[in-house]
mmCIF file of C-alpha atoms and ligand atoms in Angstrom:
data_model
loop_
_atom_site.group_PDB
_atom_site.id
_atom_site.type_symbol
_atom_site.label_atom_id
_atom_site.label_comp_id
_atom_site.label_asym_id
_atom_site.label_seq_id
_atom_site.Cartn_x
_atom_site.Cartn_y
_atom_site.Cartn_z
ATOM 1 C CA MET R 1 29.709 -10.808 11.897
ATOM 2 C CA SER R 2 26.836 -12.467 13.952
ATOM 3 C CA ALA R 3 25.558 -15.924 13.409
ATOM 4 C CA ALA R 4 22.316 -14.584 11.916
ATOM 5 C CA ILE R 5 23.901 -12.478 9.415
ATOM 6 C CA ALA R 6 26.431 -15.203 8.927
ATOM 7 C CA SER R 7 23.381 -17.545 8.043
ATOM 8 C CA ALA R 8 21.236 -15.052 6.050
ATOM 9 C CA PHE R 9 24.366 -14.635 4.005
ATOM 10 C CA SER R 10 25.154 -18.579 3.303
ATOM 11 C CA VAL R 11 21.639 -18.672 2.729
ATOM 12 C CA ALA R 12 21.692 -15.912 0.267
ATOM 13 C CA ALA R 13 24.895 -17.478 -1.163
ATOM 14 C CA THR R 14 23.391 -20.852 -1.704
ATOM 15 C CA ALA R 15 21.879 -21.530 -5.514
ATOM 16 C CA LYS R 16 18.281 -21.825 -4.075
ATOM 17 C CA ALA R 17 18.186 -19.077 -1.647
ATOM 18 C CA ARG R 18 17.123 -15.323 -2.384
ATOM 19 C CA PRO R 19 18.327 -12.198 -0.827
ATOM 20 C CA PHE R 20 15.606 -10.320 1.609
ATOM 21 C CA ASN R 21 14.394 -7.636 -0.746
ATOM 22 C CA PHE R 22 13.295 -4.483 1.223
ATOM 23 C CA SER R 23 12.149 -3.023 -2.039
ATOM 24 C CA PRO R 24 8.976 -0.508 -1.248
ATOM 25 C CA GLY R 25 7.360 -1.521 -4.531
ATOM 26 C CA PRO R 26 7.254 -3.648 -6.573
ATOM 27 C CA ALA R 27 7.963 -5.699 -3.790
ATOM 28 C CA THR R 28 9.286 -9.144 -2.701
ATOM 29 C CA LEU R 29 6.444 -11.901 -3.242
ATOM 30 C CA PRO R 30 6.306 -14.710 -1.267
ATOM 31 C CA LEU R 31 8.701 -17.793 -2.607
ATOM 32 C CA ALA R 32 6.185 -20.435 -2.750
ATOM 33 C CA VAL R 33 3.966 -18.128 -5.046
ATOM 34 C CA LEU R 34 6.804 -17.592 -7.478
ATOM 35 C CA GLU R 35 7.626 -21.407 -7.486
ATOM 36 C CA GLN R 36 3.859 -22.430 -8.340
ATOM 37 C CA ALA R 37 3.980 -19.576 -11.024
ATOM 38 C CA ALA R 38 6.813 -20.998 -12.548
ATOM 39 C CA ALA R 39 5.725 -24.370 -12.479
ATOM 40 C CA GLU R 40 2.663 -23.772 -14.208
ATOM 41 C CA LEU R 41 4.024 -20.944 -16.284
ATOM 42 C CA THR R 42 3.569 -22.830 -19.532
ATOM 43 C CA ASP R 43 0.984 -25.222 -19.053
ATOM 44 C CA TRP R 44 -1.940 -24.378 -16.529
ATOM 45 C CA HIS R 45 -3.823 -27.209 -14.913
ATOM 46 C CA GLY R 46 -3.389 -29.709 -17.920
ATOM 47 C CA THR R 47 -4.785 -27.183 -20.142
ATOM 48 C CA GLY R 48 -1.804 -26.731 -22.322
ATOM 49 C CA MET R 49 -1.367 -23.013 -22.147
ATOM 50 C CA SER R 50 0.117 -20.477 -19.923
ATOM 51 C CA VAL R 51 -2.599 -18.056 -18.369
ATOM 52 C CA MET R 52 -0.562 -15.360 -20.238
ATOM 53 C CA GLU R 53 -2.323 -16.819 -23.578
ATOM 54 C CA MET R 54 -5.877 -17.618 -22.347
ATOM 55 C CA SER R 55 -8.845 -15.204 -23.318
ATOM 56 C CA HIS R 56 -10.138 -13.232 -20.389
ATOM 57 C CA ARG R 57 -13.376 -14.421 -21.428
ATOM 58 C CA GLY R 58 -12.686 -18.297 -21.789
ATOM 59 C CA VAL R 59 -13.893 -20.942 -19.272
ATOM 60 C CA HIS R 60 -10.380 -20.912 -17.597
ATOM 61 C CA PHE R 61 -9.441 -17.739 -16.967
ATOM 62 C CA GLU R 62 -12.943 -17.027 -15.656
ATOM 63 C CA GLN R 63 -12.277 -19.791 -12.940
ATOM 64 C CA ILE R 64 -9.010 -18.125 -12.076
ATOM 65 C CA PHE R 65 -10.775 -14.658 -11.967
ATOM 66 C CA GLU R 66 -13.618 -15.926 -9.825
ATOM 67 C CA GLN R 67 -11.656 -17.718 -7.351
ATOM 68 C CA THR R 68 -9.458 -14.695 -6.683
ATOM 69 C CA LEU R 69 -12.454 -12.354 -6.605
ATOM 70 C CA ALA R 70 -13.806 -14.684 -4.043
ATOM 71 C CA ASP R 71 -10.429 -15.123 -1.999
ATOM 72 C CA PHE R 72 -10.309 -10.973 -1.688
ATOM 73 C CA ARG R 73 -13.696 -10.579 -0.634
ATOM 74 C CA GLU R 74 -13.426 -13.225 2.017
ATOM 75 C CA LEU R 75 -10.001 -12.212 3.186
ATOM 76 C CA MET R 76 -10.974 -8.530 3.282
ATOM 77 C CA ALA R 77 -14.258 -9.541 4.623
ATOM 78 C CA ILE R 78 -16.008 -7.263 2.056
ATOM 79 C CA PRO R 79 -19.955 -6.820 2.384
ATOM 80 C CA ASP R 80 -22.331 -7.597 -0.364
ATOM 81 C CA ASP R 81 -23.001 -4.124 -0.743
ATOM 82 C CA TYR R 82 -19.769 -3.404 -2.364
ATOM 83 C CA ALA R 83 -18.323 -4.052 -5.491
ATOM 84 C CA VAL R 84 -14.691 -5.001 -6.372
ATOM 85 C CA LEU R 85 -12.892 -3.828 -9.702
ATOM 86 C CA PHE R 86 -9.808 -5.020 -11.247
ATOM 87 C CA LEU R 87 -8.479 -2.218 -13.059
ATOM 88 C CA GLN R 88 -5.220 -1.005 -14.392
ATOM 89 C CA GLY R 89 -3.490 2.424 -14.252
ATOM 90 C CA GLY R 90 -2.014 2.227 -10.631
ATOM 91 C CA ALA R 91 -2.786 4.431 -7.823
ATOM 92 C CA VAL R 92 -1.525 7.568 -9.463
ATOM 93 C CA ALA R 93 -4.436 6.895 -12.359
ATOM 94 C CA GLU R 94 -6.955 6.408 -9.469
ATOM 95 C CA ASN R 95 -5.912 10.119 -8.183
ATOM 96 C CA ALA R 96 -7.824 11.236 -11.096
ATOM 97 C CA ILE R 97 -10.012 8.488 -11.702
ATOM 98 C CA VAL R 98 -11.645 9.072 -8.068
ATOM 99 C CA PRO R 99 -12.801 12.463 -8.767
ATOM 100 C CA LEU R 100 -14.176 11.779 -12.038
ATOM 101 C CA ASN R 101 -16.322 9.199 -10.507
ATOM 102 C CA LEU R 102 -17.378 10.758 -7.368
ATOM 103 C CA MET R 103 -17.072 14.216 -7.598
ATOM 104 C CA GLY R 104 -20.393 14.422 -9.411
ATOM 105 C CA ARG R 105 -22.103 13.561 -6.004
ATOM 106 C CA GLY R 106 -21.434 16.833 -4.460
ATOM 107 C CA VAL R 107 -19.662 20.145 -4.538
ATOM 108 C CA GLY R 108 -15.814 19.527 -4.623
ATOM 109 C CA ALA R 109 -13.935 17.045 -2.030
ATOM 110 C CA ASP R 110 -12.076 17.166 1.330
ATOM 111 C CA TYR R 111 -8.278 15.913 1.432
ATOM 112 C CA VAL R 112 -6.312 15.144 4.457
ATOM 113 C CA LEU R 113 -2.549 15.473 3.532
ATOM 114 C CA THR R 114 -0.307 13.210 5.536
ATOM 115 C CA GLY R 115 2.375 12.571 2.903
ATOM 116 C CA HIS R 116 4.146 12.477 -0.386
ATOM 117 C CA TRP R 117 1.118 10.275 -1.754
ATOM 118 C CA SER R 118 -1.945 12.242 -0.319
ATOM 119 C CA ILE R 119 -0.644 15.570 -1.388
ATOM 120 C CA ARG R 120 -0.125 14.089 -4.989
ATOM 121 C CA SER R 121 -3.586 12.752 -4.543
ATOM 122 C CA ALA R 122 -5.242 16.058 -3.684
ATOM 123 C CA ALA R 123 -3.025 18.027 -6.311
ATOM 124 C CA GLU R 124 -4.310 15.934 -9.190
ATOM 125 C CA ALA R 125 -7.690 16.182 -8.097
ATOM 126 C CA THR R 126 -7.762 19.909 -8.533
ATOM 127 C CA ARG R 127 -8.031 19.471 -12.120
ATOM 128 C CA TYR R 128 -11.571 17.847 -11.761
ATOM 129 C CA GLY R 129 -13.493 20.051 -9.289
ATOM 130 C CA PRO R 130 -12.677 21.901 -6.149
ATOM 131 C CA VAL R 131 -10.218 20.499 -3.587
ATOM 132 C CA HIS R 132 -10.550 21.394 0.074
ATOM 133 C CA VAL R 133 -7.622 20.569 2.135
ATOM 134 C CA SER R 134 -8.898 19.617 5.610
ATOM 135 C CA ALA R 135 -5.930 18.848 7.650
ATOM 136 C CA HIS R 136 -1.986 18.325 6.487
ATOM 137 C CA ASN R 137 0.865 17.801 8.597
ATOM 138 C CA GLY R 138 3.299 20.529 8.005
ATOM 139 C CA LEU R 139 4.849 19.361 4.809
ATOM 140 C CA PRO R 140 5.542 21.623 1.939
ATOM 141 C CA LEU R 141 2.825 21.811 -0.304
ATOM 142 C CA PRO R 142 2.788 22.414 -4.213
ATOM 143 C CA PRO R 143 1.088 25.944 -5.422
ATOM 144 C CA GLU R 144 -2.247 24.349 -6.246
ATOM 145 C CA LEU R 145 -2.663 23.108 -2.767
ATOM 146 C CA THR R 146 -0.923 26.259 -0.929
ATOM 147 C CA ASP R 147 -3.742 28.739 -1.088
ATOM 148 C CA ILE R 148 -6.183 26.229 0.272
ATOM 149 C CA ALA R 149 -4.667 24.313 2.815
ATOM 150 C CA ALA R 150 -5.818 24.623 6.551
ATOM 151 C CA ASN R 151 -3.938 25.644 9.293
ATOM 152 C CA HIS R 152 -2.283 23.206 10.999
ATOM 153 C CA ASN R 153 -1.157 22.987 14.365
ATOM 154 C CA ALA R 154 2.579 21.481 14.459
ATOM 155 C CA ASP R 155 2.760 19.435 17.597
ATOM 156 C CA ALA R 156 5.760 17.141 15.782
ATOM 157 C CA PRO R 157 8.304 17.712 13.237
ATOM 158 C CA ALA R 158 6.466 18.192 9.767
ATOM 159 C CA GLY R 159 5.626 14.972 7.996
ATOM 160 C CA ALA R 160 6.161 12.820 11.078
ATOM 161 C CA TYR R 161 2.461 12.864 12.762
ATOM 162 C CA LEU R 162 -1.061 12.681 11.891
ATOM 163 C CA PRO R 163 -3.243 15.748 12.130
ATOM 164 C CA ASP R 164 -5.789 15.532 14.951
ATOM 165 C CA PRO R 165 -9.294 14.397 13.344
ATOM 166 C CA ALA R 166 -11.117 16.385 15.831
ATOM 167 C CA GLN R 167 -9.446 19.518 13.988
ATOM 168 C CA TRP R 168 -10.001 18.424 10.365
ATOM 169 C CA ARG R 169 -12.008 21.092 8.706
ATOM 170 C CA LEU R 170 -15.055 19.449 6.825
ATOM 171 C CA HIS R 171 -16.950 21.051 3.926
ATOM 172 C CA GLU R 172 -20.770 20.356 4.027
ATOM 173 C CA GLN R 173 -21.244 19.476 0.246
ATOM 174 C CA SER R 174 -17.882 17.589 -0.294
ATOM 175 C CA ALA R 175 -18.561 14.326 -2.302
ATOM 176 C CA TYR R 176 -16.052 12.360 -0.487
ATOM 177 C CA LEU R 177 -13.033 12.660 2.129
ATOM 178 C CA HIS R 178 -9.564 11.292 0.662
ATOM 179 C CA LEU R 179 -7.001 10.107 2.794
ATOM 180 C CA CYS R 180 -3.926 7.874 2.485
ATOM 181 C CA ALA R 181 -4.055 4.856 4.901
ATOM 182 C CA ASN R 182 -0.169 4.217 4.863
ATOM 183 C CA GLU R 183 2.414 6.668 3.535
ATOM 184 C CA THR R 184 4.777 4.553 1.817
ATOM 185 C CA ILE R 185 7.454 7.353 1.827
ATOM 186 C CA GLY R 186 7.026 8.894 4.961
ATOM 187 C CA GLY R 187 6.069 6.052 6.925
ATOM 188 C CA VAL R 188 3.036 7.481 8.648
ATOM 189 C CA ALA R 189 0.011 5.462 8.683
ATOM 190 C CA PHE R 190 -3.142 5.613 10.082
ATOM 191 C CA ASN R 191 -2.899 2.805 12.856
ATOM 192 C CA ASP R 192 -5.996 3.665 14.751
ATOM 193 C CA TRP R 193 -8.966 4.149 12.584
ATOM 194 C CA SER R 194 -11.229 4.313 15.783
ATOM 195 C CA ALA R 195 -10.078 7.887 16.463
ATOM 196 C CA VAL R 196 -11.021 8.674 12.827
ATOM 197 C CA TRP R 197 -14.804 7.606 12.587
ATOM 198 C CA PRO R 198 -16.206 9.795 15.573
ATOM 199 C CA ALA R 199 -14.792 13.163 14.049
ATOM 200 C CA LEU R 200 -16.450 12.162 10.747
ATOM 201 C CA PRO R 201 -20.222 12.408 9.572
ATOM 202 C CA ALA R 202 -21.954 9.250 8.860
ATOM 203 C CA ASP R 203 -22.793 10.164 5.455
ATOM 204 C CA LEU R 204 -19.426 11.461 3.942
ATOM 205 C CA PRO R 205 -17.757 8.474 2.035
ATOM 206 C CA VAL R 206 -14.435 8.086 3.157
ATOM 207 C CA VAL R 207 -11.878 7.274 0.275
ATOM 208 C CA ALA R 208 -8.471 5.555 0.965
ATOM 209 C CA ASP R 209 -5.524 4.895 -0.816
ATOM 210 C CA MET R 210 -4.654 1.337 0.352
ATOM 211 C CA SER R 211 -1.586 0.693 -2.255
ATOM 212 C CA SER R 212 0.826 -0.014 0.779
ATOM 213 C CA GLU R 213 -1.665 -1.271 3.269
ATOM 214 C CA TRP R 214 -3.991 -3.684 1.538
ATOM 215 C CA LEU R 215 -4.467 -7.013 3.532
ATOM 216 C CA SER R 216 -1.617 -6.142 6.240
ATOM 217 C CA ARG R 217 -4.359 -6.185 8.953
ATOM 218 C CA PRO R 218 -8.083 -6.280 9.183
ATOM 219 C CA ILE R 219 -10.228 -3.223 8.576
ATOM 220 C CA ASP R 220 -13.703 -2.593 8.501
ATOM 221 C CA VAL R 221 -14.796 -2.377 4.927
ATOM 222 C CA SER R 222 -18.186 -0.789 5.763
ATOM 223 C CA ARG R 223 -16.662 2.068 7.408
ATOM 224 C CA PHE R 224 -15.073 3.122 3.681
ATOM 225 C CA GLY R 225 -16.840 4.451 0.737
ATOM 226 C CA LEU R 226 -14.122 3.429 -1.537
ATOM 227 C CA LEU R 227 -10.768 1.781 -1.181
ATOM 228 C CA TYR R 228 -7.886 1.896 -3.927
ATOM 229 C CA GLY R 229 -4.518 0.944 -4.464
ATOM 230 C CA GLY R 230 -2.041 -0.662 -6.924
ATOM 231 C CA ALA R 231 -1.262 -4.664 -6.224
ATOM 232 C CA GLN R 232 2.531 -4.119 -6.219
ATOM 233 C CA LYS R 233 3.256 -3.789 -2.571
ATOM 234 C CA ASN R 234 1.262 -6.528 -0.856
ATOM 235 C CA ILE R 235 -0.812 -8.145 -3.246
ATOM 236 C CA GLY R 236 0.989 -9.105 -6.201
ATOM 237 C CA PRO R 237 2.721 -7.548 -9.554
ATOM 238 C CA ALA R 238 2.423 -4.098 -10.850
ATOM 239 C CA GLY R 239 -0.215 -4.004 -13.601
ATOM 240 C CA LEU R 240 -3.324 -4.541 -11.394
ATOM 241 C CA THR R 241 -5.286 -1.944 -9.374
ATOM 242 C CA LEU R 242 -7.791 -2.997 -7.131
ATOM 243 C CA VAL R 243 -10.988 -0.928 -6.193
ATOM 244 C CA VAL R 244 -13.717 -1.811 -3.448
ATOM 245 C CA ILE R 245 -16.649 0.672 -3.774
ATOM 246 C CA ARG R 246 -19.851 1.106 -1.998
ATOM 247 C CA ARG R 247 -22.353 0.056 -4.534
ATOM 248 C CA ASP R 248 -24.638 3.162 -3.940
ATOM 249 C CA LEU R 249 -21.583 5.620 -4.800
ATOM 250 C CA LEU R 250 -21.782 4.345 -8.548
ATOM 251 C CA GLY R 251 -23.494 6.127 -11.095
ATOM 252 C CA HIS R 252 -21.741 9.583 -10.803
ATOM 253 C CA ALA R 253 -19.179 9.515 -13.485
ATOM 254 C CA HIS R 254 -18.458 12.793 -15.353
ATOM 255 C CA ALA R 255 -19.445 12.630 -18.863
ATOM 256 C CA HIS R 256 -15.584 12.750 -19.822
ATOM 257 C CA CYS R 257 -14.452 9.750 -17.835
ATOM 258 C CA PRO R 258 -13.225 7.331 -19.999
ATOM 259 C CA SER R 259 -15.364 4.056 -20.099
ATOM 260 C CA ALA R 260 -12.364 1.615 -18.813
ATOM 261 C CA PHE R 261 -12.380 4.102 -15.846
ATOM 262 C CA ASP R 262 -15.998 4.401 -15.230
ATOM 263 C CA TYR R 263 -16.473 2.505 -12.287
ATOM 264 C CA THR R 264 -20.321 2.019 -12.666
ATOM 265 C CA GLN R 265 -19.492 0.479 -16.333
ATOM 266 C CA GLN R 266 -16.780 -1.804 -14.906
ATOM 267 C CA ALA R 267 -19.111 -2.819 -12.092
ATOM 268 C CA ASP R 268 -21.892 -3.846 -14.412
ATOM 269 C CA GLN R 269 -19.284 -5.814 -16.861
ATOM 270 C CA HIS R 270 -17.310 -7.486 -14.168
ATOM 271 C CA SER R 271 -14.177 -5.570 -14.592
ATOM 272 C CA MET R 272 -14.137 -6.583 -18.264
ATOM 273 C CA VAL R 273 -15.335 -3.351 -20.303
ATOM 274 C CA ASN R 274 -11.721 -4.331 -21.725
ATOM 275 C CA THR R 275 -9.028 -6.752 -21.108
ATOM 276 C CA PRO R 276 -8.159 -6.737 -17.482
ATOM 277 C CA PRO R 277 -4.575 -7.582 -16.551
ATOM 278 C CA THR R 278 -4.926 -11.358 -16.612
ATOM 279 C CA TYR R 279 -1.638 -12.454 -15.379
ATOM 280 C CA ALA R 280 -1.594 -9.770 -12.736
ATOM 281 C CA ILE R 281 -4.910 -11.236 -11.632
ATOM 282 C CA TYR R 282 -3.707 -14.816 -11.565
ATOM 283 C CA LEU R 283 -0.802 -13.755 -9.302
ATOM 284 C CA ALA R 284 -2.647 -11.938 -6.913
ATOM 285 C CA GLY R 285 -4.967 -14.827 -6.509
ATOM 286 C CA LEU R 286 -2.046 -17.117 -5.669
ATOM 287 C CA VAL R 287 -0.973 -14.343 -3.058
ATOM 288 C CA PHE R 288 -4.471 -14.687 -1.641
ATOM 289 C CA ALA R 289 -4.454 -18.412 -1.514
ATOM 290 C CA TRP R 290 -0.889 -18.120 0.206
ATOM 291 C CA ILE R 291 -2.451 -15.390 3.016
ATOM 292 C CA LYS R 292 -5.373 -17.817 3.614
ATOM 293 C CA ALA R 293 -2.488 -20.600 4.051
ATOM 294 C CA GLN R 294 -0.698 -18.545 6.292
ATOM 295 C CA GLY R 295 -4.002 -18.285 8.469
ATOM 296 C CA GLY R 296 -5.483 -15.129 7.145
ATOM 297 C CA VAL R 297 -5.391 -11.371 7.344
ATOM 298 C CA ASN R 298 -5.155 -11.925 11.339
ATOM 299 C CA ALA R 299 -2.360 -14.087 11.153
ATOM 300 C CA MET R 300 -0.311 -11.490 8.886
ATOM 301 C CA ALA R 301 -1.356 -8.638 11.213
ATOM 302 C CA ALA R 302 0.060 -10.294 13.926
ATOM 303 C CA ARG R 303 3.237 -10.884 11.862
ATOM 304 C CA ASN R 304 3.630 -7.665 10.631
ATOM 305 C CA GLN R 305 3.118 -6.199 14.026
ATOM 306 C CA GLU R 306 5.869 -7.962 15.457
ATOM 307 C CA LYS R 307 8.316 -7.506 12.663
ATOM 308 C CA ALA R 308 7.427 -3.912 12.905
ATOM 309 C CA ASP R 309 8.134 -3.877 16.672
ATOM 310 C CA TRP R 310 11.773 -5.718 16.253
ATOM 311 C CA LEU R 311 12.820 -3.110 13.783
ATOM 312 C CA TYR R 312 11.355 0.108 15.739
ATOM 313 C CA GLY R 313 12.819 -1.602 18.952
ATOM 314 C CA ALA R 314 16.224 -1.599 17.460
ATOM 315 C CA ILE R 315 16.198 1.803 16.073
ATOM 316 C CA ASP R 316 14.548 3.081 19.712
ATOM 317 C CA ALA R 317 17.402 1.213 21.701
ATOM 318 C CA SER R 318 19.885 2.784 19.768
ATOM 319 C CA ALA R 319 21.448 6.459 19.465
ATOM 320 C CA TYR R 320 22.804 5.720 16.137
ATOM 321 C CA TYR R 321 19.547 5.072 14.176
ATOM 322 C CA ARG R 322 16.556 7.591 14.306
ATOM 323 C CA ASN R 323 13.010 7.282 13.176
ATOM 324 C CA ARG R 324 11.034 10.598 13.911
ATOM 325 C CA VAL R 325 7.696 9.745 13.238
ATOM 326 C CA VAL R 326 5.358 9.725 16.481
ATOM 327 C CA PRO R 327 4.843 6.348 17.803
ATOM 328 C CA ALA R 328 1.406 6.094 17.220
ATOM 329 C CA ALA R 329 1.428 7.026 13.644
ATOM 330 C CA ARG R 330 4.363 4.619 12.712
ATOM 331 C CA SER R 331 3.864 2.532 9.441
ATOM 332 C CA ARG R 332 4.074 -1.277 10.227
ATOM 333 C CA MET R 333 4.703 -1.688 6.313
ATOM 334 C CA ASN R 334 7.647 0.828 5.416
ATOM 335 C CA VAL R 335 10.015 2.098 8.359
ATOM 336 C CA PRO R 336 12.400 4.830 7.238
ATOM 337 C CA PHE R 337 15.425 5.811 9.493
ATOM 338 C CA THR R 338 18.679 7.764 9.437
ATOM 339 C CA LEU R 339 22.211 7.226 10.309
ATOM 340 C CA PRO R 340 24.224 10.194 11.349
ATOM 341 C CA ASP R 341 25.503 11.390 8.034
ATOM 342 C CA ALA R 342 25.608 10.585 4.392
ATOM 343 C CA GLU R 343 28.973 8.516 4.427
ATOM 344 C CA SER R 344 27.432 6.201 6.742
ATOM 345 C CA THR R 345 24.412 5.673 5.152
ATOM 346 C CA THR R 346 26.275 4.970 1.735
ATOM 347 C CA ARG R 347 28.384 2.215 3.666
ATOM 348 C CA PHE R 348 25.371 0.692 5.580
ATOM 349 C CA LEU R 349 23.616 0.332 2.117
ATOM 350 C CA GLN R 350 26.695 -1.063 0.676
ATOM 351 C CA GLU R 351 27.545 -3.645 3.278
ATOM 352 C CA ALA R 352 23.963 -4.433 3.405
ATOM 353 C CA GLN R 353 23.817 -5.773 0.072
ATOM 354 C CA GLN R 354 27.082 -7.703 0.543
ATOM 355 C CA VAL R 355 24.924 -9.880 3.188
ATOM 356 C CA GLY R 356 22.042 -10.170 1.425
ATOM 357 C CA LEU R 357 19.661 -7.477 2.239
ATOM 358 C CA TYR R 358 18.445 -5.630 -0.873
ATOM 359 C CA ASN R 359 17.034 -2.320 -1.657
ATOM 360 C CA LEU R 360 16.980 -0.379 1.628
ATOM 361 C CA LYS R 361 17.811 2.885 -0.050
ATOM 362 C CA GLY R 362 15.249 5.458 1.338
ATOM 363 C CA HIS R 363 12.986 7.606 -1.352
ATOM 364 C CA LYS R 364 14.991 10.088 -2.920
ATOM 365 C CA ALA R 365 12.594 12.946 -1.484
ATOM 366 C CA ALA R 366 13.447 11.458 1.950
ATOM 367 C CA GLY R 367 16.971 10.195 1.858
ATOM 368 C CA GLY R 368 18.326 7.697 4.579
ATOM 369 C CA ILE R 369 17.115 3.961 4.695
ATOM 370 C CA ARG R 370 13.707 2.675 4.275
ATOM 371 C CA ALA R 371 12.860 -0.840 4.949
ATOM 372 C CA SER R 372 9.082 -1.930 3.548
ATOM 373 C CA ILE R 373 8.292 -5.173 5.414
ATOM 374 C CA TYR R 374 5.123 -6.200 3.689
ATOM 375 C CA ASN R 375 3.306 -9.307 4.227
ATOM 376 C CA ALA R 376 5.637 -11.411 1.923
ATOM 377 C CA MET R 377 8.696 -9.958 3.884
ATOM 378 C CA PRO R 378 9.513 -13.152 6.153
ATOM 379 C CA PRO R 379 10.323 -12.370 9.968
ATOM 380 C CA GLU R 380 13.839 -13.643 9.201
ATOM 381 C CA GLY R 381 14.306 -11.265 6.919
ATOM 382 C CA VAL R 382 13.873 -8.367 9.667
ATOM 383 C CA ARG R 383 15.791 -10.450 12.108
ATOM 384 C CA ALA R 384 18.659 -10.409 9.629
ATOM 385 C CA LEU R 385 18.300 -6.649 9.192
ATOM 386 C CA VAL R 386 18.056 -5.982 13.121
ATOM 387 C CA ASP R 387 21.437 -8.145 13.579
ATOM 388 C CA PHE R 388 23.154 -6.243 10.636
ATOM 389 C CA MET R 389 21.924 -2.793 12.348
ATOM 390 C CA GLN R 390 23.372 -3.874 15.602
ATOM 391 C CA ASP R 391 26.555 -5.336 14.092
ATOM 392 C CA PHE R 392 27.221 -2.448 11.877
ATOM 393 C CA GLU R 393 26.557 0.133 14.693
ATOM 394 C CA ARG R 394 28.915 -1.648 16.626
ATOM 395 C CA ARG R 395 31.742 -1.341 13.860
ATOM 396 C CA HIS R 396 31.016 2.004 12.785
ATOM 397 C CA GLY R 397 28.822 3.792 15.243
HETATM 398 C C1 PLP D 401 3.046 3.152 -4.629
HETATM 399 C C2 PLP D 401 1.897 4.155 -4.295
HETATM 400 C C3 PLP D 401 1.380 4.713 -4.967
HETATM 401 C C4 PLP D 401 1.875 5.016 -6.612
HETATM 402 O O1 PLP D 401 1.309 3.826 -7.307
HETATM 403 P P1 PLP D 401 1.206 3.675 -8.836
HETATM 404 O O2 PLP D 401 0.936 2.182 -9.037
HETATM 405 O O3 PLP D 401 2.672 3.827 -9.281
HETATM 406 O O4 PLP D 401 0.428 4.582 -9.606
HETATM 407 C C5 PLP D 401 0.335 5.704 -4.589
HETATM 408 N N1 PLP D 401 -0.022 5.731 -3.163
HETATM 409 C C6 PLP D 401 0.657 5.113 -2.218
HETATM 410 C C7 PLP D 401 0.272 5.292 -1.028
HETATM 411 C C8 PLP D 401 1.814 4.083 -2.682
HETATM 412 O O5 PLP D 401 2.296 3.324 -1.483
#
């Protein structure tokens, strides 16, 4: 056993330390955040109340809410003409809520399919209006999308690349174009937005699923019409869904859109059409403060790039581990890889668990291994994983 693994193991074995949790979501949170939440659990700032027990319209929660919102806006550099909504229902609910709010702007919507989540988004949207598949990357599509799928030119294995934006088929009257910034299962990401913008008309609102991408690196919000995603990968606990929407896109909700999911009503009422997920918002606020203390999103991005480089470097340096995604589209957040056979994969997972490296099993649709290395995964966790992989290969490869 290498020194780094031995030390990770002994750290994991002491009473205070924790294993490294590579779960895709809900995912690991910064220990400092959890400790602060624990310290404040029964009495927030001398109020004699837990945040869980406070009125969402009371003065204390209002302070938490406003600070959380301000920090999120600052970290994301969100322009003033965008509303930020704290909702519930997760990204899967947004798959319906987005078309319910936006499709009324035009005739149908364009979808770019790059993996499990964007395919699911498009399939759900077909229930609310015409969906055009502008491009896909060769993965099998469900029946409701198969008939409308654009041709694709495979230049890499299915699901392992991004379709070239210059080839996307755009439909003139589409209300928006939807894509998934980071495919959490396939490990395929839009790493270079500058390759996307020249291919799109300026007046076509781009809607992005940011669930596993939030705050992992700077993005130019002003290029997007709408960003949405759950909190439970990079922001906080499950239960909070964040939406960032350019205000001129408000006002088109379908008559049957539930009021709690009507962006216009939620924007007018500061996300308080009904009770928002107060405790999840509080925890997200602690995470935002933690990110700011780490140096902000730029510092996160540098750290995330370094972590991803170590892991992909170890995979590429070995003939034993394999990641099939083309380098330009490799996710910095979710790194799927395979071992030569199922038996080694099972043994890898068992031994990893024994040295304090948890939740590395790939998604059931993909198999293999997946390491999710969001903002809160410390570099030491990725170091320990890489050391373990090299040690495992030496012993079993
Ligand atoms: C996790 C995830 C989802 C699903 O989110 P829910 O909160 O379970 O609805 C959707 N899209 C992406 C990209 C994800 O990572």
